Amino acid sequence: MKIFCSRANPTTGSVEWLEEDEHYDYHQEIARSSYADMLHDKDRNVKYYQGIRVAVSRVKDRGQKALVLDIGTGTGLLSMMAVTAGADFCYAIEVFKPMADAAVKIVEKNGFSDKIKVINKHSTEVTIGPEGDMPCRANILVTELFDTELIGEGALPSYEHAHRHLVEENCEAVPHRATVYAQLVESRRMWSWNKLFPIHVQTSLGEQVIVPPMDLESCPGAP
């Protein structure tokens, strides 16, 4: 059996999903992750909770049940926030199996098992219907798919798929808006992350220059 694990690509800076063997040590993957940093980020968590409360309140004011879809639930924290804020039910999606297993235990230990269903799938594989993962579309979308570049973890395609297939047309979304600020810079060091420059080394014969082969310049990387 193969399991998907996220990896940071040092060349592009993006997060990619790779297949790992079933005997892979997933606990090491969790230990190296940033879950703990996010859990201890009080400012982030307070803002998420405030946004979730507003979203749940809006749905309730329309006389509807608050059904939440939490994509990338991780530990299940945002799902538990949603239920605490008054949501009627929450579907928590987590593709990384060890994390999904942890979320199930955390949700159960905190007494939310009757209102939170953890689904160990990629959000694009979640099914809707009587025999599906969700009986109907959600009317609140909660996600934490963001990195330092905002859209580096595939947030945009995940959002697009969710709006097309998993949530109602006029659903509430947390967060529902973002701004990306960019600054042009010129840096030889940063450029060296994508291009090999000649290397100057000191030897017994004096300074030597190692020039990368031209073939490397046109190499697109591993297939």
Short mmCIF file of C-alpha atoms in Angstrom, two decimals, residues 5 8 21 26 36 38 59-60 63 91 95 101 113 117 129 135 141 150 158-159 173 175 180 200 209 213 222:
data_model
loop_
_atom_site.label_atom_id
_atom_site.label_comp_id
_atom_site.label_asym_id
_atom_site.label_seq_id
_atom_site.Cartn_x
_atom_site.Cartn_y
_atom_site.Cartn_z
CA CYS A 5 3.48 12.40 2.22
CA ALA A 8 9.17 20.70 0.37
CA ASP A 21 6.09 2.74 1.10
CA TYR A 26 5.26 8.45 9.59
CA ALA A 36 3.16 22.20 16.63
CA MET A 38 0.45 26.22 14.19
CA VAL A 59 -25.77 30.28 8.44
CA LYS A 60 -27.86 29.95 11.60
CA GLY A 63 -32.47 29.25 9.46
CA TYR A 91 -16.61 16.74 7.94
CA VAL A 95 -5.12 12.93 3.36
CA ASP A 101 -5.63 8.68 12.85
CA SER A 113 -17.03 12.23 17.91
CA LYS A 117 -16.38 12.80 11.00
CA GLY A 129 -24.62 11.19 -1.57
CA PRO A 135 -24.70 12.88 2.59
CA LEU A 141 -15.88 25.79 4.10
CA LEU A 150 -0.21 31.68 0.56
CA SER A 158 -8.53 22.64 -3.67
CA TYR A 159 -10.81 25.65 -3.24
CA ALA A 173 -15.71 30.38 3.64
CA PRO A 175 -10.87 32.47 5.25
CA VAL A 180 -0.44 38.60 -1.60
CA HIS A 200 36.33 28.98 -6.16
CA VAL A 209 37.74 27.20 -10.17
CA PRO A 213 29.17 21.36 -16.99
CA ALA A 222 14.49 14.28 -12.23
#
